[in-house]
PDB file of C-alpha atoms in Angstrom:
ATOM      1  CA  ASP A   1      -3.415   7.788   0.008  1.00  0.00           C
ATOM      2  CA  ALA A   2      -1.508   9.445  -2.819  1.00  0.00           C
ATOM      3  CA  LYS A   3      -0.609   7.117  -5.672  1.00  0.00           C
ATOM      4  CA  THR A   4       2.643   6.333  -7.414  1.00  0.00           C
ATOM      5  CA  THR A   5       3.172   5.187 -10.994  1.00  0.00           C
ATOM      6  CA  GLN A   6       6.088   2.975 -11.992  1.00  0.00           C
ATOM      7  CA  PRO A   7       6.926   1.059 -15.177  1.00  0.00           C
ATOM      8  CA  ASN A   8       6.155  -2.645 -14.917  1.00  0.00           C
ATOM      9  CA  SER A   9       9.691  -3.821 -15.530  1.00  0.00           C
ATOM     10  CA  MET A  10      13.237  -2.839 -16.413  1.00  0.00           C
ATOM     11  CA  GLU A  11      16.377  -4.714 -17.448  1.00  0.00           C
ATOM     12  CA  SER A  12      19.919  -3.742 -16.689  1.00  0.00           C
ATOM     13  CA  ASN A  13      23.408  -5.149 -17.075  1.00  0.00           C
ATOM     14  CA  GLU A  14      25.526  -6.172 -14.151  1.00  0.00           C
ATOM     15  CA  GLU A  15      27.928  -3.480 -12.900  1.00  0.00           C
ATOM     16  CA  GLU A  16      26.096  -0.717 -14.746  1.00  0.00           C
ATOM     17  CA  PRO A  17      24.033   2.036 -13.088  1.00  0.00           C
ATOM     18  CA  VAL A  18      20.263   1.647 -12.922  1.00  0.00           C
ATOM     19  CA  HIS A  19      17.740   4.458 -12.764  1.00  0.00           C
ATOM     20  CA  LEU A  20      14.272   3.439 -11.569  1.00  0.00           C
ATOM     21  CA  PRO A  21      11.660   6.184 -12.138  1.00  0.00           C
ATOM     22  CA  CYS A  22       8.557   6.921 -10.104  1.00  0.00           C
ATOM     23  CA  ASN A  23       5.812   9.462 -10.737  1.00  0.00           C
ATOM     24  CA  HIS A  24       3.742  10.835  -7.886  1.00  0.00           C
ATOM     25  CA  SER A  25       1.960  13.908  -9.182  1.00  0.00           C
ATOM     26  CA  THR A  26      -0.575  14.017  -6.316  1.00  0.00           C
ATOM     27  CA  ILE A  27       2.032  14.016  -3.550  1.00  0.00           C
ATOM     28  CA  SER A  28       1.180  16.188  -0.561  1.00  0.00           C
ATOM     29  CA  GLY A  29       3.594  18.406   1.304  1.00  0.00           C
ATOM     30  CA  THR A  30       3.915  16.004   4.234  1.00  0.00           C
ATOM     31  CA  ASP A  31       4.404  12.790   2.230  1.00  0.00           C
ATOM     32  CA  TYR A  32       7.803  11.137   2.393  1.00  0.00           C
ATOM     33  CA  ILE A  33       9.002   9.184  -0.660  1.00  0.00           C
ATOM     34  CA  HIS A  34      10.057   5.695   0.375  1.00  0.00           C
ATOM     35  CA  TRP A  35      11.605   2.896  -1.630  1.00  0.00           C
ATOM     36  CA  TYR A  36      11.474  -0.734  -0.608  1.00  0.00           C
ATOM     37  CA  ARG A  37      12.477  -3.821  -2.535  1.00  0.00           C
ATOM     38  CA  GLN A  38      11.437  -7.439  -2.342  1.00  0.00           C
ATOM     39  CA  LEU A  39      13.862 -10.149  -3.328  1.00  0.00           C
ATOM     40  CA  PRO A  40      12.396 -13.532  -4.289  1.00  0.00           C
ATOM     41  CA  SER A  41      10.923 -15.433  -1.328  1.00  0.00           C
ATOM     42  CA  GLN A  42      11.757 -12.664   1.127  1.00  0.00           C
ATOM     43  CA  GLY A  43       9.951  -9.866   2.887  1.00  0.00           C
ATOM     44  CA  PRO A  44      10.239  -6.284   1.667  1.00  0.00           C
ATOM     45  CA  GLU A  45      13.499  -4.539   2.524  1.00  0.00           C
ATOM     46  CA  TYR A  46      13.863  -0.821   3.165  1.00  0.00           C
ATOM     47  CA  VAL A  47      16.110   0.895   0.627  1.00  0.00           C
ATOM     48  CA  ILE A  48      15.947   4.656   1.132  1.00  0.00           C
ATOM     49  CA  HIS A  49      13.583   7.539   1.805  1.00  0.00           C
ATOM     50  CA  GLY A  50      13.517  11.304   1.447  1.00  0.00           C
ATOM     51  CA  LEU A  51      11.304  14.348   1.665  1.00  0.00           C
ATOM     52  CA  THR A  52      12.698  17.121  -0.526  1.00  0.00           C
ATOM     53  CA  SER A  53      16.470  16.817  -0.856  1.00  0.00           C
ATOM     54  CA  ASN A  54      18.390  14.106  -2.669  1.00  0.00           C
ATOM     55  CA  VAL A  55      19.543  11.323  -0.366  1.00  0.00           C
ATOM     56  CA  ASN A  56      22.422   8.860  -0.467  1.00  0.00           C
ATOM     57  CA  ASN A  57      23.072   5.746   1.566  1.00  0.00           C
ATOM     58  CA  ARG A  58      25.155   2.612   1.197  1.00  0.00           C
ATOM     59  CA  MET A  59      22.496   0.914  -0.927  1.00  0.00           C
ATOM     60  CA  ALA A  60      21.333   3.605  -3.317  1.00  0.00           C
ATOM     61  CA  SER A  61      20.681   7.264  -4.071  1.00  0.00           C
ATOM     62  CA  LEU A  62      17.322   8.974  -4.293  1.00  0.00           C
ATOM     63  CA  ALA A  63      16.922  11.921  -6.625  1.00  0.00           C
ATOM     64  CA  ILE A  64      13.784  13.977  -5.987  1.00  0.00           C
ATOM     65  CA  ALA A  65      12.463  16.450  -8.541  1.00  0.00           C
ATOM     66  CA  GLU A  66      12.210  20.049  -7.440  1.00  0.00           C
ATOM     67  CA  ASP A  67       8.399  19.972  -7.627  1.00  0.00           C
ATOM     68  CA  ARG A  68       8.426  16.554  -5.861  1.00  0.00           C
ATOM     69  CA  LYS A  69       6.113  15.095  -8.481  1.00  0.00           C
ATOM     70  CA  SER A  70       8.640  12.474  -9.473  1.00  0.00           C
ATOM     71  CA  SER A  71      11.698  10.731  -8.105  1.00  0.00           C
ATOM     72  CA  THR A  72      14.372   8.305  -9.276  1.00  0.00           C
ATOM     73  CA  LEU A  73      16.044   5.518  -7.368  1.00  0.00           C
ATOM     74  CA  ILE A  74      19.628   5.099  -8.520  1.00  0.00           C
ATOM     75  CA  LEU A  75      21.610   1.905  -8.033  1.00  0.00           C
ATOM     76  CA  HIS A  76      25.163   2.904  -8.878  1.00  0.00           C
ATOM     77  CA  ARG A  77      26.442  -0.535  -9.906  1.00  0.00           C
ATOM     78  CA  ALA A  78      23.835  -3.221 -10.313  1.00  0.00           C
ATOM     79  CA  THR A  79      24.653  -6.703  -9.086  1.00  0.00           C
ATOM     80  CA  LEU A  80      22.749  -9.928  -9.660  1.00  0.00           C
ATOM     81  CA  ARG A  81      21.544  -9.656  -6.076  1.00  0.00           C
ATOM     82  CA  ASP A  82      19.748  -6.409  -6.946  1.00  0.00           C
ATOM     83  CA  ALA A  83      17.210  -8.311  -9.095  1.00  0.00           C
ATOM     84  CA  ALA A  84      13.974  -7.674  -7.222  1.00  0.00           C
ATOM     85  CA  VAL A  85      10.658  -5.850  -7.259  1.00  0.00           C
ATOM     86  CA  TYR A  86      11.183  -2.209  -6.262  1.00  0.00           C
ATOM     87  CA  TYR A  87       8.316  -0.302  -4.701  1.00  0.00           C
ATOM     88  CA  CYS A  88       8.039   3.474  -4.650  1.00  0.00           C
ATOM     89  CA  ILE A  89       5.719   4.440  -1.799  1.00  0.00           C
ATOM     90  CA  LEU A  90       4.370   7.738  -0.504  1.00  0.00           C
ATOM     91  CA  ARG A  91       4.147   7.629   3.255  1.00  0.00           C
ATOM     92  CA  PRO A  92       2.393  10.248   5.338  1.00  0.00           C
ATOM     93  CA  THR A  93       4.550  11.708   8.061  1.00  0.00           C
ATOM     94  CA  GLY A  94       4.468   9.893  11.378  1.00  0.00           C
ATOM     95  CA  ALA A  95       6.347   6.896  12.712  1.00  0.00           C
ATOM     96  CA  ASN A  96       3.375   4.580  12.718  1.00  0.00           C
ATOM     97  CA  SER A  97       1.928   5.294   9.295  1.00  0.00           C
ATOM     98  CA  LYS A  98       1.270   2.213   7.170  1.00  0.00           C
ATOM     99  CA  LEU A  99       2.947   1.508   3.853  1.00  0.00           C
ATOM    100  CA  THR A 100       0.655   1.438   0.816  1.00  0.00           C
ATOM    101  CA  PHE A 101       2.345  -0.704  -1.809  1.00  0.00           C
ATOM    102  CA  GLY A 102       1.611  -0.388  -5.519  1.00  0.00           C
ATOM    103  CA  LYS A 103       2.607  -2.995  -8.075  1.00  0.00           C
ATOM    104  CA  GLY A 104       6.262  -1.963  -8.138  1.00  0.00           C
ATOM    105  CA  ILE A 105       8.818  -2.373 -10.896  1.00  0.00           C
ATOM    106  CA  THR A 106      10.504  -5.701 -11.543  1.00  0.00           C
ATOM    107  CA  LEU A 107      14.222  -5.209 -12.109  1.00  0.00           C
ATOM    108  CA  SER A 108      16.122  -7.914 -13.973  1.00  0.00           C
ATOM    109  CA  VAL A 109      19.929  -7.854 -14.011  1.00  0.00           C
ATOM    110  CA  ARG A 110      21.809  -9.527 -16.844  1.00  0.00           C
ATOM    111  CA  PRO A 111      25.232 -11.041 -16.089  1.00  0.00           C
TER     112      PRO A 111
ATOM    113  CA  GLY B   1      16.642  -9.964  18.328  1.00  0.00           C
ATOM    114  CA  GLU B   2      18.000  -8.081  15.355  1.00  0.00           C
ATOM    115  CA  GLU B   3      15.484  -9.471  12.900  1.00  0.00           C
ATOM    116  CA  VAL B   4      11.726  -9.756  12.762  1.00  0.00           C
ATOM    117  CA  ALA B   5      11.002 -13.443  13.326  1.00  0.00           C
ATOM    118  CA  GLN B   6       7.833 -14.945  11.888  1.00  0.00           C
ATOM    119  CA  THR B   7       6.596 -18.446  12.619  1.00  0.00           C
ATOM    120  CA  PRO B   8       5.715 -20.787  11.163  1.00  0.00           C
ATOM    121  CA  LYS B   9       7.250 -20.352   7.690  1.00  0.00           C
ATOM    122  CA  HIS B  10       4.476 -22.418   6.139  1.00  0.00           C
ATOM    123  CA  LEU B  11       1.019 -23.274   7.470  1.00  0.00           C
ATOM    124  CA  VAL B  12      -1.525 -25.510   5.785  1.00  0.00           C
ATOM    125  CA  ARG B  13      -5.129 -25.577   6.940  1.00  0.00           C
ATOM    126  CA  GLY B  14      -8.358 -27.042   5.679  1.00  0.00           C
ATOM    127  CA  GLU B  15     -11.114 -24.625   4.832  1.00  0.00           C
ATOM    128  CA  GLY B  16     -13.005 -23.702   7.992  1.00  0.00           C
ATOM    129  CA  GLN B  17     -10.112 -24.402  10.336  1.00  0.00           C
ATOM    130  CA  LYS B  18      -8.350 -21.822  12.480  1.00  0.00           C
ATOM    131  CA  ALA B  19      -4.919 -20.424  11.617  1.00  0.00           C
ATOM    132  CA  LYS B  20      -2.586 -18.593  13.991  1.00  0.00           C
ATOM    133  CA  LEU B  21       0.556 -16.783  12.902  1.00  0.00           C
ATOM    134  CA  TYR B  22       3.250 -15.335  15.148  1.00  0.00           C
ATOM    135  CA  CYS B  23       5.655 -12.417  14.914  1.00  0.00           C
ATOM    136  CA  ALA B  24       8.491 -11.410  17.217  1.00  0.00           C
ATOM    137  CA  PRO B  25       9.428  -7.802  16.419  1.00  0.00           C
ATOM    138  CA  ILE B  26      12.939  -6.454  16.702  1.00  0.00           C
ATOM    139  CA  LYS B  27      13.798  -5.785  20.343  1.00  0.00           C
ATOM    140  CA  GLY B  28      13.153  -2.180  21.251  1.00  0.00           C
ATOM    141  CA  HIS B  29      10.740  -1.537  18.376  1.00  0.00           C
ATOM    142  CA  SER B  30       7.437  -0.096  19.517  1.00  0.00           C
ATOM    143  CA  TYR B  31       5.436  -0.488  16.331  1.00  0.00           C
ATOM    144  CA  VAL B  32       4.236  -3.668  14.651  1.00  0.00           C
ATOM    145  CA  PHE B  33       2.459  -3.953  11.304  1.00  0.00           C
ATOM    146  CA  TRP B  34       0.746  -6.863   9.544  1.00  0.00           C
ATOM    147  CA  TYR B  35       0.409  -7.066   5.750  1.00  0.00           C
ATOM    148  CA  GLN B  36      -1.122  -9.679   3.455  1.00  0.00           C
ATOM    149  CA  GLN B  37       0.396 -10.450   0.033  1.00  0.00           C
ATOM    150  CA  VAL B  38      -2.091 -12.398  -2.043  1.00  0.00           C
ATOM    151  CA  LEU B  39      -0.717 -12.179  -5.561  1.00  0.00           C
ATOM    152  CA  LYS B  40       2.929 -11.687  -6.357  1.00  0.00           C
ATOM    153  CA  ASN B  41       3.078  -7.904  -6.110  1.00  0.00           C
ATOM    154  CA  GLU B  42      -0.120  -6.999  -4.283  1.00  0.00           C
ATOM    155  CA  PHE B  43       0.155  -6.073  -0.618  1.00  0.00           C
ATOM    156  CA  LYS B  44      -2.722  -5.224   1.664  1.00  0.00           C
ATOM    157  CA  PHE B  45      -2.228  -3.526   5.029  1.00  0.00           C
ATOM    158  CA  LEU B  46      -4.144  -5.268   7.807  1.00  0.00           C
ATOM    159  CA  ILE B  47      -3.408  -3.742  11.203  1.00  0.00           C
ATOM    160  CA  SER B  48      -0.781  -1.890  13.222  1.00  0.00           C
ATOM    161  CA  PHE B  49       0.086  -1.692  16.910  1.00  0.00           C
ATOM    162  CA  GLN B  50       1.910   0.726  19.129  1.00  0.00           C
ATOM    163  CA  ASN B  51       3.202  -1.571  21.854  1.00  0.00           C
ATOM    164  CA  GLU B  52       0.119  -3.581  22.894  1.00  0.00           C
ATOM    165  CA  ASN B  53      -2.400  -1.029  21.648  1.00  0.00           C
ATOM    166  CA  VAL B  54      -4.144  -1.232  18.288  1.00  0.00           C
ATOM    167  CA  PHE B  55      -3.251   1.879  16.299  1.00  0.00           C
ATOM    168  CA  ASP B  56      -4.831   1.322  12.894  1.00  0.00           C
ATOM    169  CA  GLU B  57      -7.106  -1.598  12.070  1.00  0.00           C
ATOM    170  CA  THR B  58      -8.689  -0.192   8.937  1.00  0.00           C
ATOM    171  CA  GLY B  59      -7.484  -3.112   6.818  1.00  0.00           C
ATOM    172  CA  MET B  60      -8.723  -5.926   9.031  1.00  0.00           C
ATOM    173  CA  PRO B  61     -11.635  -8.096   7.888  1.00  0.00           C
ATOM    174  CA  LYS B  62     -13.388  -7.805  11.235  1.00  0.00           C
ATOM    175  CA  GLU B  63     -15.499 -10.960  11.074  1.00  0.00           C
ATOM    176  CA  ARG B  64     -12.768 -13.577  11.139  1.00  0.00           C
ATOM    177  CA  PHE B  65      -9.435 -11.838  11.679  1.00  0.00           C
ATOM    178  CA  SER B  66      -8.029 -10.778  15.016  1.00  0.00           C
ATOM    179  CA  ALA B  67      -4.585  -9.732  16.223  1.00  0.00           C
ATOM    180  CA  LYS B  68      -2.806  -9.093  19.503  1.00  0.00           C
ATOM    181  CA  CYS B  69       0.515  -7.799  20.749  1.00  0.00           C
ATOM    182  CA  LEU B  70       0.819  -8.642  24.456  1.00  0.00           C
ATOM    183  CA  PRO B  71       3.784  -7.736  26.674  1.00  0.00           C
ATOM    184  CA  ASN B  72       6.599 -10.319  26.741  1.00  0.00           C
ATOM    185  CA  SER B  73       4.944 -12.443  24.033  1.00  0.00           C
ATOM    186  CA  PRO B  74       5.175 -12.622  20.248  1.00  0.00           C
ATOM    187  CA  CYS B  75       2.460 -10.732  18.409  1.00  0.00           C
ATOM    188  CA  SER B  76      -0.163 -12.942  16.790  1.00  0.00           C
ATOM    189  CA  LEU B  77      -2.591 -12.852  13.883  1.00  0.00           C
ATOM    190  CA  GLU B  78      -5.465 -15.304  14.071  1.00  0.00           C
ATOM    191  CA  ILE B  79      -7.926 -16.242  11.364  1.00  0.00           C
ATOM    192  CA  GLN B  80     -11.066 -18.110  12.374  1.00  0.00           C
ATOM    193  CA  ALA B  81     -13.000 -20.261   9.915  1.00  0.00           C
ATOM    194  CA  THR B  82     -10.457 -19.852   7.143  1.00  0.00           C
ATOM    195  CA  LYS B  83     -11.540 -19.481   3.526  1.00  0.00           C
ATOM    196  CA  LEU B  84      -9.734 -20.317   0.305  1.00  0.00           C
ATOM    197  CA  GLU B  85      -9.244 -16.583  -0.331  1.00  0.00           C
ATOM    198  CA  ASP B  86      -7.164 -16.302   2.868  1.00  0.00           C
ATOM    199  CA  SER B  87      -4.342 -18.168   1.116  1.00  0.00           C
ATOM    200  CA  ALA B  88      -1.506 -15.652   1.016  1.00  0.00           C
ATOM    201  CA  VAL B  89       1.849 -14.726   2.488  1.00  0.00           C
ATOM    202  CA  TYR B  90       1.422 -12.738   5.699  1.00  0.00           C
ATOM    203  CA  PHE B  91       4.216 -10.322   6.567  1.00  0.00           C
ATOM    204  CA  CYS B  92       4.935  -8.706   9.871  1.00  0.00           C
ATOM    205  CA  ALA B  93       7.070  -5.575  10.161  1.00  0.00           C
ATOM    206  CA  SER B  94       8.333  -3.544  13.087  1.00  0.00           C
ATOM    207  CA  SER B  95       9.732  -0.065  13.428  1.00  0.00           C
ATOM    208  CA  HIS B  96      11.464   2.039  16.012  1.00  0.00           C
ATOM    209  CA  THR B  97       9.957   5.029  17.673  1.00  0.00           C
ATOM    210  CA  GLY B  98      11.314   8.062  15.911  1.00  0.00           C
ATOM    211  CA  THR B  99      12.600  11.140  17.619  1.00  0.00           C
ATOM    212  CA  GLY B 100      10.764  14.370  17.098  1.00  0.00           C
ATOM    213  CA  LYS B 101       7.496  15.105  15.385  1.00  0.00           C
ATOM    214  CA  GLY B 102       7.168  13.837  11.856  1.00  0.00           C
ATOM    215  CA  SER B 103       9.853  11.184  12.058  1.00  0.00           C
ATOM    216  CA  ASN B 104       9.454   8.490   9.454  1.00  0.00           C
ATOM    217  CA  GLN B 105      11.117   5.324  10.602  1.00  0.00           C
ATOM    218  CA  PRO B 106      11.735   2.483   8.153  1.00  0.00           C
ATOM    219  CA  GLN B 107       9.787  -0.714   8.643  1.00  0.00           C
ATOM    220  CA  HIS B 108      11.757  -3.943   9.028  1.00  0.00           C
ATOM    221  CA  PHE B 109       9.998  -6.981   7.610  1.00  0.00           C
ATOM    222  CA  GLY B 110      10.130 -10.642   8.460  1.00  0.00           C
ATOM    223  CA  ASP B 111      10.252 -13.321   5.769  1.00  0.00           C
ATOM    224  CA  GLY B 112       6.562 -14.018   6.095  1.00  0.00           C
ATOM    225  CA  THR B 113       4.292 -16.969   6.792  1.00  0.00           C
ATOM    226  CA  ARG B 114       2.877 -18.693   3.738  1.00  0.00           C
ATOM    227  CA  LEU B 115      -0.681 -19.756   4.566  1.00  0.00           C
ATOM    228  CA  SER B 116      -2.301 -22.317   2.289  1.00  0.00           C
ATOM    229  CA  ILE B 117      -6.001 -23.098   2.692  1.00  0.00           C
ATOM    230  CA  LEU B 118      -7.083 -26.346   1.077  1.00  0.00           C
TER     231      LEU B 118
END
């Protein structure tokens, strides 16, 4: 499975935008870029995914580089509830493909 | 239901005993996945099902781990002769069948079962 590289941690201030980077230089043409997050004592939660174009949903935006070798998850206004571990995952196409989690990035949000 | 339900929340077993974990996927979801989280950020995929059929079991330690998804019953993950290293949080996830080739449906996770082997 293709690998992703994320910083270990990031801090942000409440109500400010957060940009979480992810590098995936070995991505293949059929890999989707998925983001999940895990809040303390909970299971992972789907955030967003995309293939080539930038994507927006109610939780976040996903900006994908033109060469698809990197992407950025954007939280437009961080809240304390957004403090979590965020995982950038490359997922081969297909509804039943497993998720291969890396170590993720721990986001801390300061009040 | 609208959420993946995992039971029990916590399970304590002595080394060598059997442990059985349950997962009720979201109604209408055809796919079920099991993952093991040993250390804080480290997940390991165990097995996946399409309805009651095993789809991918490449992550399963075959000697002691087994899993089933039978019709009209919660899915289960069973560990025989547990070892200290089996202590972990076990997550179940389910996903919907996508439409069209290449669909990539999100996985919906339960809150996990924390298994402690003493």
